[in-house]
CSV table of C-alpha atoms and ligand atoms in Angstrom, one decimal:
chain,number,residue,atom,x,y,z
A,1,MET,CA,-37.5,18.7,-60.1
A,2,GLY,CA,-39.4,15.8,-61.7
A,3,LYS,CA,-40.6,12.7,-59.8
A,4,ARG,CA,-37.9,10.2,-59.2
A,5,LEU,CA,-38.1,7.2,-61.4
A,6,SER,CA,-39.0,3.9,-59.8
A,7,TRP,CA,-38.2,0.4,-60.9
A,8,ALA,CA,-40.7,-0.6,-63.6
A,9,THR,CA,-41.3,-4.0,-61.9
A,10,ARG,CA,-40.7,-5.4,-58.5
A,11,PHE,CA,-38.2,-7.7,-60.2
A,12,GLY,CA,-36.1,-4.7,-61.2
A,13,PHE,CA,-35.4,-4.0,-57.6
A,14,TYR,CA,-34.4,-7.5,-56.7
A,15,LEU,CA,-32.1,-7.8,-59.7
A,16,ALA,CA,-30.3,-4.6,-58.7
A,17,ALA,CA,-30.2,-5.3,-55.0
A,18,ILE,CA,-29.2,-9.0,-55.3
A,19,GLY,CA,-26.8,-8.1,-58.1
A,20,SER,CA,-25.0,-5.7,-55.8
A,21,ALA,CA,-25.2,-7.9,-52.7
A,22,CYS,CA,-24.1,-11.2,-54.3
A,23,GLY,CA,-20.6,-11.1,-55.6
A,24,LEU,CA,-17.0,-11.7,-54.6
A,25,GLY,CA,-18.0,-11.2,-51.0
A,26,ASN,CA,-19.9,-14.5,-51.1
A,27,LEU,CA,-17.5,-16.6,-53.3
A,28,TRP,CA,-14.1,-15.2,-52.7
A,29,ARG,CA,-14.2,-13.5,-49.2
A,30,PHE,CA,-16.6,-15.7,-47.2
A,31,PRO,CA,-14.6,-19.0,-47.4
A,32,TYR,CA,-11.3,-17.5,-46.4
A,33,VAL,CA,-12.8,-15.4,-43.6
A,34,VAL,CA,-14.4,-18.6,-42.3
A,35,GLY,CA,-11.0,-20.3,-42.6
A,36,GLU,CA,-9.3,-17.5,-40.7
A,37,ASN,CA,-11.9,-17.7,-37.9
A,38,GLY,CA,-11.9,-21.4,-37.4
A,39,GLY,CA,-15.1,-22.6,-39.1
A,40,GLY,CA,-18.5,-23.6,-37.6
A,41,ALA,CA,-18.8,-21.2,-34.6
A,42,PHE,CA,-18.0,-18.3,-36.9
A,43,VAL,CA,-20.5,-19.5,-39.5
A,44,LEU,CA,-23.1,-19.6,-36.8
A,45,LEU,CA,-22.2,-16.1,-35.7
A,46,TYR,CA,-22.2,-14.8,-39.2
A,47,VAL,CA,-25.7,-16.2,-40.0
A,48,PHE,CA,-27.0,-14.8,-36.7
A,49,LEU,CA,-25.6,-11.4,-37.4
A,50,ALA,CA,-26.8,-11.4,-41.0
A,51,LEU,CA,-30.4,-11.7,-39.6
A,52,THR,CA,-30.1,-9.5,-36.5
A,53,PHE,CA,-27.5,-6.9,-37.6
A,54,GLY,CA,-27.4,-6.8,-41.4
A,55,LEU,CA,-31.1,-7.1,-42.0
A,56,PRO,CA,-32.3,-4.3,-39.8
A,57,LEU,CA,-29.6,-2.0,-41.2
A,58,LEU,CA,-30.5,-3.0,-44.7
A,59,ILE,CA,-34.1,-2.2,-44.0
A,60,GLY,CA,-33.0,1.1,-42.5
A,61,GLU,CA,-31.0,2.1,-45.5
A,62,LEU,CA,-33.8,1.2,-47.9
A,63,ILE,CA,-36.3,3.1,-45.7
A,64,LEU,CA,-34.0,6.2,-45.7
A,65,GLY,CA,-33.8,6.0,-49.5
A,66,LYS,CA,-37.5,5.5,-50.0
A,67,ALA,CA,-38.5,8.3,-47.6
A,68,THR,CA,-36.1,10.9,-49.1
A,69,ARG,CA,-36.0,9.6,-52.7
A,70,LYS,CA,-32.3,10.7,-52.7
A,71,SER,CA,-28.9,9.1,-52.8
A,72,VAL,CA,-26.7,8.8,-49.7
A,73,LEU,CA,-25.1,12.2,-49.3
A,74,THR,CA,-28.3,14.2,-49.7
A,75,ALA,CA,-30.3,11.6,-47.9
A,76,VAL,CA,-28.0,11.7,-44.9
A,77,ASP,CA,-28.1,15.5,-45.0
A,78,THR,CA,-31.8,15.4,-44.2
A,79,LEU,CA,-31.1,13.7,-40.9
A,80,GLU,CA,-31.2,16.4,-38.2
A,81,TYR,CA,-30.8,16.0,-34.5
A,82,GLU,CA,-31.4,19.0,-32.3
A,83,LYS,CA,-31.1,21.3,-35.3
A,84,LYS,CA,-27.7,20.0,-36.2
A,85,LYS,CA,-26.6,17.5,-38.8
A,86,PRO,CA,-24.1,15.2,-36.9
A,87,PHE,CA,-24.6,12.3,-39.3
A,88,ARG,CA,-23.3,14.1,-42.4
A,89,ILE,CA,-19.8,12.7,-41.8
A,90,PHE,CA,-21.1,9.1,-42.2
A,91,GLY,CA,-22.4,9.9,-45.7
A,92,LYS,CA,-19.0,11.2,-46.7
A,93,MET,CA,-17.2,8.3,-45.1
A,94,ALA,CA,-19.4,5.9,-47.0
A,95,LEU,CA,-18.4,7.5,-50.3
A,96,VAL,CA,-14.6,7.2,-49.5
A,97,LEU,CA,-15.3,3.6,-48.5
A,98,ASN,CA,-16.9,2.9,-51.9
A,99,LEU,CA,-13.7,4.2,-53.6
A,100,ALA,CA,-11.4,2.2,-51.3
A,101,VAL,CA,-13.4,-1.0,-51.8
A,102,LEU,CA,-13.7,-0.4,-55.6
A,103,SER,CA,-9.9,-0.2,-55.9
A,104,TYR,CA,-9.2,-3.7,-54.5
A,105,TYR,CA,-12.5,-5.2,-55.6
A,106,ALA,CA,-11.3,-4.4,-59.1
A,107,VAL,CA,-8.1,-6.4,-58.5
A,108,ILE,CA,-10.0,-9.5,-57.4
A,109,SER,CA,-12.4,-9.0,-60.3
A,110,GLY,CA,-9.3,-9.0,-62.5
A,111,TRP,CA,-8.3,-12.4,-61.1
A,112,VAL,CA,-11.8,-13.7,-62.0
A,113,LEU,CA,-11.4,-12.4,-65.5
A,114,HIS,CA,-8.0,-14.0,-65.8
A,115,PHE,CA,-9.4,-17.4,-64.8
A,116,ALA,CA,-12.3,-17.1,-67.2
A,117,ILE,CA,-9.7,-16.4,-70.0
A,118,GLN,CA,-7.5,-19.4,-68.8
A,119,PHE,CA,-10.5,-21.7,-69.0
A,120,LEU,CA,-11.4,-20.3,-72.4
A,121,VAL,CA,-7.9,-20.9,-73.9
A,122,ARG,CA,-8.0,-24.4,-72.6
A,123,LEU,CA,-11.4,-24.9,-74.1
A,124,LEU,CA,-10.1,-23.8,-77.4
A,125,GLY,CA,-7.0,-25.9,-76.9
A,126,ILE,CA,-4.6,-23.0,-77.4
A,127,HIS,CA,-2.8,-22.9,-74.1
A,128,GLN,CA,0.8,-23.7,-73.3
A,129,ALA,CA,1.6,-26.2,-70.6
A,130,GLN,CA,2.8,-24.6,-67.3
A,131,THR,CA,4.5,-26.0,-64.3
A,132,GLN,CA,3.5,-23.4,-61.8
A,133,SER,CA,-0.1,-23.1,-60.5
A,134,MET,CA,-2.2,-20.6,-62.3
A,135,MET,CA,-2.6,-18.6,-59.2
A,136,ASP,CA,1.1,-18.4,-58.4
A,137,LEU,CA,1.8,-17.2,-61.9
A,138,LEU,CA,-0.8,-14.5,-61.5
A,139,LEU,CA,0.3,-13.4,-58.1
A,140,ASN,CA,3.9,-13.1,-59.1
A,141,ASN,CA,3.1,-11.1,-62.2
A,142,GLY,CA,2.3,-7.5,-61.0
A,143,LEU,CA,2.1,-6.1,-64.5
A,144,LEU,CA,-0.6,-8.7,-65.5
A,145,GLN,CA,-2.6,-7.8,-62.4
A,146,VAL,CA,-2.4,-4.1,-63.1
A,147,GLY,CA,-3.5,-4.8,-66.7
A,148,LEU,CA,-6.4,-7.0,-65.6
A,149,THR,CA,-7.5,-4.4,-63.0
A,150,SER,CA,-7.4,-1.7,-65.7
A,151,VAL,CA,-9.5,-3.7,-68.1
A,152,HIS,CA,-12.0,-4.4,-65.4
A,153,LEU,CA,-12.2,-0.7,-64.4
A,154,LEU,CA,-12.6,0.3,-68.0
A,155,PHE,CA,-15.6,-2.1,-68.4
A,156,THR,CA,-17.1,-0.7,-65.3
A,157,ILE,CA,-16.6,2.9,-66.4
A,158,ILE,CA,-18.1,2.2,-69.8
A,159,VAL,CA,-21.2,0.7,-68.4
A,160,VAL,CA,-21.7,3.5,-65.9
A,161,LEU,CA,-21.1,6.1,-68.6
A,162,LYS,CA,-23.3,4.7,-71.2
A,163,GLY,CA,-26.0,4.3,-68.7
A,164,ILE,CA,-26.4,0.7,-69.9
A,165,GLN,CA,-27.0,-0.7,-66.5
A,166,ASP,CA,-30.5,-1.7,-67.6
A,167,GLY,CA,-29.3,-3.8,-70.4
A,168,LEU,CA,-26.6,-5.3,-68.2
A,169,GLU,CA,-29.1,-6.0,-65.5
A,170,LYS,CA,-31.1,-8.1,-67.9
A,171,TRP,CA,-28.0,-10.1,-68.7
A,172,VAL,CA,-27.2,-10.5,-65.0
A,173,GLY,CA,-30.8,-11.6,-64.6
A,174,TRP,CA,-30.3,-14.4,-67.1
A,175,MET,CA,-27.0,-15.4,-65.7
A,176,MET,CA,-28.0,-15.6,-62.1
A,177,PRO,CA,-30.2,-18.7,-62.5
A,178,LEU,CA,-27.5,-20.3,-64.6
A,179,PHE,CA,-24.9,-19.5,-62.0
A,180,GLY,CA,-27.2,-21.0,-59.4
A,181,VAL,CA,-27.5,-24.2,-61.3
A,182,LEU,CA,-23.7,-24.4,-62.0
A,183,MET,CA,-23.0,-23.9,-58.3
A,184,LEU,CA,-25.5,-26.5,-57.3
A,185,ILE,CA,-23.9,-29.1,-59.6
A,186,LEU,CA,-20.4,-28.2,-58.4
A,187,VAL,CA,-21.5,-28.4,-54.7
A,188,VAL,CA,-22.9,-31.9,-55.3
A,189,ARG,CA,-19.7,-32.9,-56.9
A,190,SER,CA,-17.6,-31.4,-54.2
A,191,LEU,CA,-19.7,-33.0,-51.5
A,192,SER,CA,-19.2,-36.4,-53.1
A,193,LEU,CA,-15.4,-36.1,-52.3
A,194,SER,CA,-14.3,-38.4,-49.4
A,195,SER,CA,-13.5,-35.4,-47.3
A,196,ASN,CA,-17.1,-34.3,-47.1
A,197,GLN,CA,-17.7,-35.3,-43.5
A,198,GLU,CA,-14.6,-33.4,-42.3
A,199,ALA,CA,-15.7,-30.4,-44.3
A,200,LEU,CA,-19.3,-30.4,-43.1
A,201,ARG,CA,-18.1,-30.8,-39.5
A,202,PHE,CA,-15.7,-27.8,-40.0
A,203,LEU,CA,-18.4,-25.7,-41.5
A,204,PHE,CA,-21.3,-26.5,-39.2
A,205,TYR,CA,-20.1,-27.9,-36.0
A,206,PRO,CA,-19.6,-24.9,-33.7
A,207,ASP,CA,-16.4,-25.1,-31.7
A,208,PHE,CA,-16.5,-21.8,-29.9
A,209,SER,CA,-12.9,-22.2,-28.7
A,210,LYS,CA,-11.8,-21.4,-32.3
A,211,LEU,CA,-13.2,-17.9,-32.1
A,212,THR,CA,-10.7,-15.1,-31.5
A,213,TYR,CA,-10.9,-11.6,-30.1
A,214,SER,CA,-11.5,-10.3,-33.6
A,215,SER,CA,-14.1,-12.8,-34.8
A,216,MET,CA,-17.0,-10.7,-33.7
A,217,ILE,CA,-15.9,-7.6,-35.7
A,218,HIS,CA,-14.9,-9.9,-38.6
A,219,ALA,CA,-18.4,-11.2,-38.7
A,220,ILE,CA,-20.0,-7.7,-38.5
A,221,GLY,CA,-17.7,-6.4,-41.2
A,222,HIS,CA,-18.3,-9.3,-43.5
A,223,VAL,CA,-22.1,-9.1,-43.0
A,224,CYS,CA,-22.0,-5.4,-44.0
A,225,PHE,CA,-19.7,-6.1,-46.9
A,226,THR,CA,-21.7,-9.0,-48.3
A,227,LEU,CA,-25.1,-7.2,-48.0
A,228,SER,CA,-23.6,-3.9,-49.3
A,229,VAL,CA,-24.8,-2.0,-46.3
A,230,GLY,CA,-22.9,0.9,-44.8
A,231,PHE,CA,-21.9,1.9,-48.3
A,232,GLY,CA,-25.0,4.0,-49.2
A,233,THR,CA,-25.8,1.6,-52.1
A,234,MET,CA,-29.0,0.4,-50.5
A,235,VAL,CA,-30.1,4.0,-49.9
A,236,THR,CA,-30.0,4.6,-53.6
A,237,PHE,CA,-31.8,1.4,-54.4
A,238,GLY,CA,-34.4,2.2,-51.8
A,239,SER,CA,-35.0,5.6,-53.4
A,240,TYR,CA,-36.1,3.8,-56.5
A,241,LEU,CA,-38.6,1.5,-54.7
A,242,ARG,CA,-42.2,1.8,-55.8
A,243,GLU,CA,-44.7,3.2,-53.4
A,244,GLU,CA,-46.4,-0.2,-53.0
A,245,ASP,CA,-43.3,-2.2,-52.3
A,246,HIS,CA,-43.0,-3.4,-48.7
A,247,VAL,CA,-39.4,-2.6,-47.5
A,248,PRO,CA,-38.9,-5.2,-44.7
A,249,THR,CA,-40.0,-8.0,-47.0
A,250,ALA,CA,-37.6,-6.8,-49.7
A,251,GLY,CA,-34.8,-6.6,-47.3
A,252,PHE,CA,-35.5,-10.0,-45.8
A,253,ARG,CA,-35.5,-11.7,-49.2
A,254,VAL,CA,-32.2,-10.1,-50.2
A,255,THR,CA,-30.6,-11.2,-46.9
A,256,ILE,CA,-31.8,-14.8,-47.3
A,257,VAL,CA,-30.6,-15.1,-50.9
A,258,ASP,CA,-27.2,-13.6,-50.1
A,259,THR,CA,-26.7,-15.7,-47.0
A,260,LEU,CA,-27.6,-18.9,-48.8
A,261,ILE,CA,-25.2,-18.2,-51.6
A,262,SER,CA,-22.4,-17.8,-49.1
A,263,LEU,CA,-23.2,-21.0,-47.4
A,264,PHE,CA,-23.2,-22.8,-50.8
A,265,ALA,CA,-19.8,-21.2,-51.5
A,266,GLY,CA,-18.6,-22.8,-48.2
A,267,LEU,CA,-20.1,-26.2,-49.2
A,268,LEU,CA,-18.2,-25.9,-52.5
A,269,ILE,CA,-14.8,-24.9,-51.2
A,270,PHE,CA,-14.3,-26.8,-48.0
A,271,PRO,CA,-14.6,-30.4,-49.2
A,272,ILE,CA,-11.9,-29.5,-51.8
A,273,ALA,CA,-9.8,-27.8,-49.1
A,274,PHE,CA,-9.9,-30.9,-46.9
A,275,GLN,CA,-8.9,-33.2,-49.8
A,276,GLY,CA,-5.2,-32.9,-48.9
A,277,THR,CA,-4.2,-29.6,-50.5
A,278,ASN,CA,-1.5,-27.5,-49.0
A,279,THR,CA,-3.2,-24.2,-49.4
A,280,PRO,CA,-3.8,-22.7,-46.0
A,281,MET,CA,-7.5,-22.0,-45.4
A,282,THR,CA,-6.7,-18.5,-44.4
A,283,ASP,CA,-5.3,-17.6,-47.8
A,284,PRO,CA,-7.2,-14.9,-49.6
A,285,GLY,CA,-6.5,-16.8,-52.9
A,286,LEU,CA,-8.4,-19.9,-51.5
A,287,LEU,CA,-11.1,-20.0,-54.1
A,288,PHE,CA,-8.7,-19.4,-56.9
A,289,GLU,CA,-6.1,-21.9,-55.7
A,290,LEU,CA,-8.6,-24.7,-55.1
A,291,LEU,CA,-11.4,-24.6,-57.6
A,292,PRO,CA,-9.4,-24.7,-60.9
A,293,SER,CA,-7.5,-27.9,-60.1
A,294,PHE,CA,-10.8,-29.5,-58.9
A,295,LEU,CA,-12.5,-28.5,-62.1
A,296,PHE,CA,-9.7,-29.9,-64.3
A,297,GLU,CA,-10.3,-33.3,-62.8
A,298,LEU,CA,-14.0,-33.3,-63.6
A,299,PRO,CA,-15.4,-34.6,-66.8
A,300,GLY,CA,-16.4,-31.5,-68.8
A,301,GLY,CA,-14.8,-29.5,-66.1
A,302,ILE,CA,-13.2,-27.0,-68.4
A,303,LEU,CA,-16.5,-26.0,-69.9
A,304,PHE,CA,-17.9,-25.8,-66.4
A,305,GLY,CA,-15.0,-23.7,-65.2
A,306,PHE,CA,-15.4,-21.3,-68.1
A,307,GLY,CA,-19.2,-20.9,-67.3
A,308,PHE,CA,-18.5,-20.5,-63.6
A,309,PHE,CA,-15.9,-17.8,-63.9
A,310,ILE,CA,-17.9,-15.9,-66.6
A,311,CYS,CA,-20.9,-15.9,-64.3
A,312,LEU,CA,-18.7,-14.9,-61.3
A,313,TYR,CA,-17.2,-12.1,-63.5
A,314,LEU,CA,-20.6,-10.7,-64.3
A,315,ALA,CA,-21.5,-10.8,-60.6
A,316,ALA,CA,-18.3,-8.9,-59.8
A,317,LEU,CA,-19.0,-6.5,-62.6
A,318,SER,CA,-22.5,-5.7,-61.4
A,319,ALA,CA,-21.2,-5.1,-57.8
A,320,SER,CA,-18.4,-2.9,-59.2
A,321,ILE,CA,-20.9,-0.9,-61.2
A,322,GLY,CA,-22.9,-0.3,-58.0
A,323,LEU,CA,-19.7,1.0,-56.2
A,324,LEU,CA,-18.8,3.4,-59.0
A,325,GLU,CA,-22.3,4.5,-59.6
A,326,VAL,CA,-22.8,5.6,-56.0
A,327,ILE,CA,-19.7,7.7,-56.1
A,328,VAL,CA,-20.4,9.2,-59.5
A,329,SER,CA,-24.1,10.0,-58.9
A,330,ASN,CA,-23.3,11.7,-55.6
A,331,ILE,CA,-20.6,13.8,-57.2
A,332,GLU,CA,-23.0,14.7,-60.0
A,333,ASP,CA,-25.7,15.7,-57.5
A,334,ARG,CA,-23.5,17.7,-55.2
A,335,LEU,CA,-20.7,19.1,-57.2
A,336,LYS,CA,-22.5,19.3,-60.5
A,337,TYR,CA,-19.5,17.8,-62.3
A,338,ARG,CA,-20.2,16.2,-65.6
A,339,ARG,CA,-21.0,12.5,-65.2
A,340,SER,CA,-18.4,11.5,-67.8
A,341,SER,CA,-15.5,13.4,-66.2
A,342,SER,CA,-16.3,12.2,-62.7
A,343,ALA,CA,-16.5,8.5,-63.8
A,344,TRP,CA,-13.1,8.8,-65.5
A,345,VAL,CA,-11.5,10.6,-62.6
A,346,VAL,CA,-12.9,8.2,-60.0
A,347,GLY,CA,-11.9,5.2,-62.2
A,348,ILE,CA,-8.4,6.5,-62.5
A,349,VAL,CA,-8.0,7.2,-58.8
A,350,ALA,CA,-9.3,3.6,-58.1
A,351,LEU,CA,-6.7,2.3,-60.5
A,352,ILE,CA,-3.9,4.2,-58.8
A,353,VAL,CA,-5.0,3.0,-55.3
A,354,GLY,CA,-5.6,-0.5,-56.7
A,355,MET,CA,-2.0,-0.7,-57.9
A,356,VAL,CA,-1.0,-1.3,-54.3
A,357,PRO,CA,-3.0,-4.5,-53.8
A,358,ALA,CA,-2.3,-5.5,-57.4
A,359,LEU,CA,1.4,-5.4,-56.7
A,360,SER,CA,1.1,-6.9,-53.2
A,361,GLY,CA,2.2,-10.4,-54.5
A,362,SER,CA,5.2,-9.1,-56.5
A,363,ALA,CA,6.9,-5.7,-56.2
A,364,LEU,CA,5.4,-4.8,-52.8
A,365,LYS,CA,5.6,-8.4,-51.4
A,366,GLY,CA,7.8,-7.4,-48.5
A,367,ILE,CA,5.5,-4.6,-47.1
A,368,ARG,CA,3.1,-5.8,-44.4
A,369,ILE,CA,0.3,-4.2,-42.4
A,370,PHE,CA,-0.5,-5.9,-39.1
A,371,GLY,CA,1.5,-8.9,-40.4
A,372,LYS,CA,-0.6,-9.1,-43.6
A,373,GLY,CA,0.1,-8.5,-47.2
A,374,MET,CA,-1.1,-5.2,-48.7
A,375,LEU,CA,-4.2,-6.6,-50.2
A,376,GLU,CA,-5.4,-8.3,-47.1
A,377,GLY,CA,-4.2,-5.4,-45.0
A,378,LEU,CA,-6.3,-2.9,-47.0
A,379,ASP,CA,-9.3,-5.2,-46.9
A,380,SER,CA,-8.9,-5.7,-43.2
A,381,ILE,CA,-8.7,-1.9,-42.4
A,382,VAL,CA,-11.6,-1.0,-44.6
A,383,ILE,CA,-13.9,-3.9,-43.6
A,384,ASN,CA,-13.0,-4.6,-40.0
A,385,TRP,CA,-12.5,-1.1,-38.8
A,386,ILE,CA,-14.1,1.6,-40.9
A,387,LEU,CA,-17.2,-0.2,-42.3
A,388,PRO,CA,-18.6,-1.2,-38.8
A,389,ILE,CA,-18.2,2.4,-37.6
A,390,ILE,CA,-20.2,3.8,-40.6
A,391,ALA,CA,-22.8,1.1,-40.1
A,392,ALA,CA,-23.3,2.2,-36.4
A,393,GLY,CA,-23.4,5.8,-37.5
A,394,MET,CA,-26.1,5.1,-40.1
A,395,ALA,CA,-28.1,3.1,-37.5
A,396,LEU,CA,-28.0,6.1,-35.1
A,397,GLY,CA,-28.7,8.6,-37.9
A,398,ILE,CA,-31.8,6.7,-38.9
A,399,THR,CA,-32.9,6.4,-35.3
A,400,TYR,CA,-32.5,10.0,-34.3
A,401,GLY,CA,-32.7,11.8,-37.6
A,402,MET,CA,-35.9,10.4,-39.1
A,403,LYS,CA,-39.4,10.9,-37.8
A,404,LYS,CA,-41.0,7.9,-36.2
A,405,MET,CA,-44.1,8.5,-38.2
A,406,ASP,CA,-42.3,8.3,-41.5
A,407,LYS,CA,-40.5,5.1,-40.5
A,408,GLU,CA,-43.6,3.5,-39.2
A,409,ARG,CA,-45.5,4.3,-42.4
A,410,LEU,CA,-42.8,2.7,-44.5
A,411,PHE,CA,-42.2,-0.3,-42.2
A,412,VAL,CA,-45.7,-1.4,-41.2
A,413,ASP,CA,-47.9,-3.1,-43.7
A,414,THR,CA,-51.5,-3.0,-42.5
A,415,ASN,CA,-52.1,-6.4,-44.2
A,416,LYS,CA,-49.3,-8.0,-42.2
A,417,MET,CA,-50.2,-8.0,-38.6
A,418,GLU,CA,-46.7,-9.1,-37.4
A,419,SER,CA,-45.1,-6.1,-39.0
A,420,ALA,CA,-46.4,-3.7,-36.3
A,421,SER,CA,-44.6,-5.7,-33.5
A,422,LEU,CA,-41.5,-6.2,-35.6
A,423,PHE,CA,-41.3,-2.4,-36.0
A,424,SER,CA,-40.5,-1.9,-32.3
A,425,HIS,CA,-37.8,-4.7,-32.5
A,426,TRP,CA,-36.3,-3.0,-35.5
A,427,GLU,CA,-36.2,0.3,-33.7
A,428,VAL,CA,-34.4,-1.3,-30.7
A,429,ALA,CA,-32.0,-3.0,-33.1
A,430,LEU,CA,-31.0,0.3,-34.7
A,431,LYS,CA,-30.9,2.4,-31.5
A,432,TRP,CA,-29.2,0.0,-29.1
A,433,TYR,CA,-28.1,-3.4,-30.5
A,434,ILE,CA,-26.2,-2.3,-33.6
A,435,PRO,CA,-24.2,0.6,-32.0
A,436,ILE,CA,-23.4,-1.3,-28.8
A,437,LEU,CA,-22.3,-4.4,-30.6
A,438,VAL,CA,-20.0,-2.4,-32.9
A,439,VAL,CA,-18.4,-0.8,-29.8
A,440,VAL,CA,-18.0,-4.0,-28.0
A,441,ALA,CA,-16.6,-5.8,-31.0
A,442,LEU,CA,-14.1,-3.0,-31.7
A,443,VAL,CA,-12.9,-3.1,-28.1
A,444,PHE,CA,-12.4,-6.8,-28.4
A,445,GLN,CA,-10.5,-6.3,-31.6
A,446,VAL,CA,-8.2,-3.7,-30.0
A,447,PHE,CA,-7.7,-6.0,-27.0
A,448,GLY,CA,-6.8,-8.8,-29.4
A,449,LEU,CA,-4.0,-6.7,-30.9
A,450,PHE,CA,-2.1,-6.8,-27.7
A,451,GLN,CA,-2.5,-10.5,-27.1
B,1,LIG,N1,-21.8,-7.0,-51.6
B,1,LIG,C1,-20.8,-7.1,-52.6
B,1,LIG,C2,-20.2,-8.5,-52.5
B,1,LIG,O1,-20.5,-9.3,-51.7
B,1,LIG,C3,-19.7,-6.1,-52.4
B,1,LIG,C4,-20.3,-4.7,-52.5
B,1,LIG,C5,-20.3,-3.9,-51.4
B,1,LIG,C6,-20.8,-4.2,-53.7
B,1,LIG,C7,-20.8,-2.6,-51.5
B,1,LIG,C8,-21.4,-2.9,-53.7
B,1,LIG,C9,-21.4,-2.1,-52.6
B,1,LIG,O2,-19.4,-8.9,-53.3
């Protein structure tokens, strides 16, 4: 077997890793999960866990990839403990998780596409006046949602099949700074609303009484989701790292960028939310309900809106590509199926599963899981129950299944004195802190169910 390819430049890794990490998790999911969990105290918990839970795990997955030069299933297979391979199950679970997430990620990506088109037709002056809000129209129209989801999955499949990720990454690379600038301008505008004080207080003043029994697991789940850890994605990216790249530094930078983008999303949405709208802050459509009407009021807002949703769509596309790619490349490695057939089959299965969340606002409106609609219910089961378990399993797998020597070689940089002492902290985080926290948080969540 030939030597595994590496990123041509260090920039290549960052583009891919940040491209996968930053997406709907930051813009769509973060604000409403913060809304659901009462604001400031949760934000503090989230930032704390991003650094103490997400970052060590992200470094762990990258190290596993770099050490084995394999993607998740095969990499996890190399983890042995007392001549057995008890961690295999987590690799398999991670793949199923990718499929489940892809199916509803595609639905939300379809929403983004819809809004980009809505802004475009307004820009071109060819839209018809409507009385209902754009989001309501979309939610009530199941067929439209299934159509948009299919288009999104089709784009994703084409990119994965044609192997044009490289080309796309360059695009995303160009769009990212543009997206950053657009967001910054919108944040400034949003913070100049009269509700700014109230919003800042909500976002940053920690009122711990607002936390619920499930807040801890919500924060853990969201940290894993937004950093793409527990999915095996980062194992693949780590396998392409160049020998000279220092893994903890890379992981740290990805975590910081991703966390900052989420905080910016909060700064963008909450001043609008406090400006007398009647959308509940716990609504998964929060971003889509609030942002368009805010943009329509701004001078040049339609152009801004178009740019914003196109950039967000590219971010969603690059995250979806990561999800599909992990499944397809693992099937290719293990089952030796042709890449093209597996991409189509996985895409179609994702579409079939995705029909459920896509129809959750229309045909399936009456069906509820734990009192939530199908979309939120699916998201909640996957992110708040299954993902943390895989994350803990991965942490234990890396702890017990990899040789200390290998980990130390990849973690410690002889030019960076502090990395030697950080190494032992990192080991403790994976061995004790992460698994114990997951168990405690799950117990709290179960307890909360009976309250
Ligand atoms: N991290 C992505 C986001 O925040 C979601 C994702 C998870 C993408 C796992 C790929 C793999 O939107």
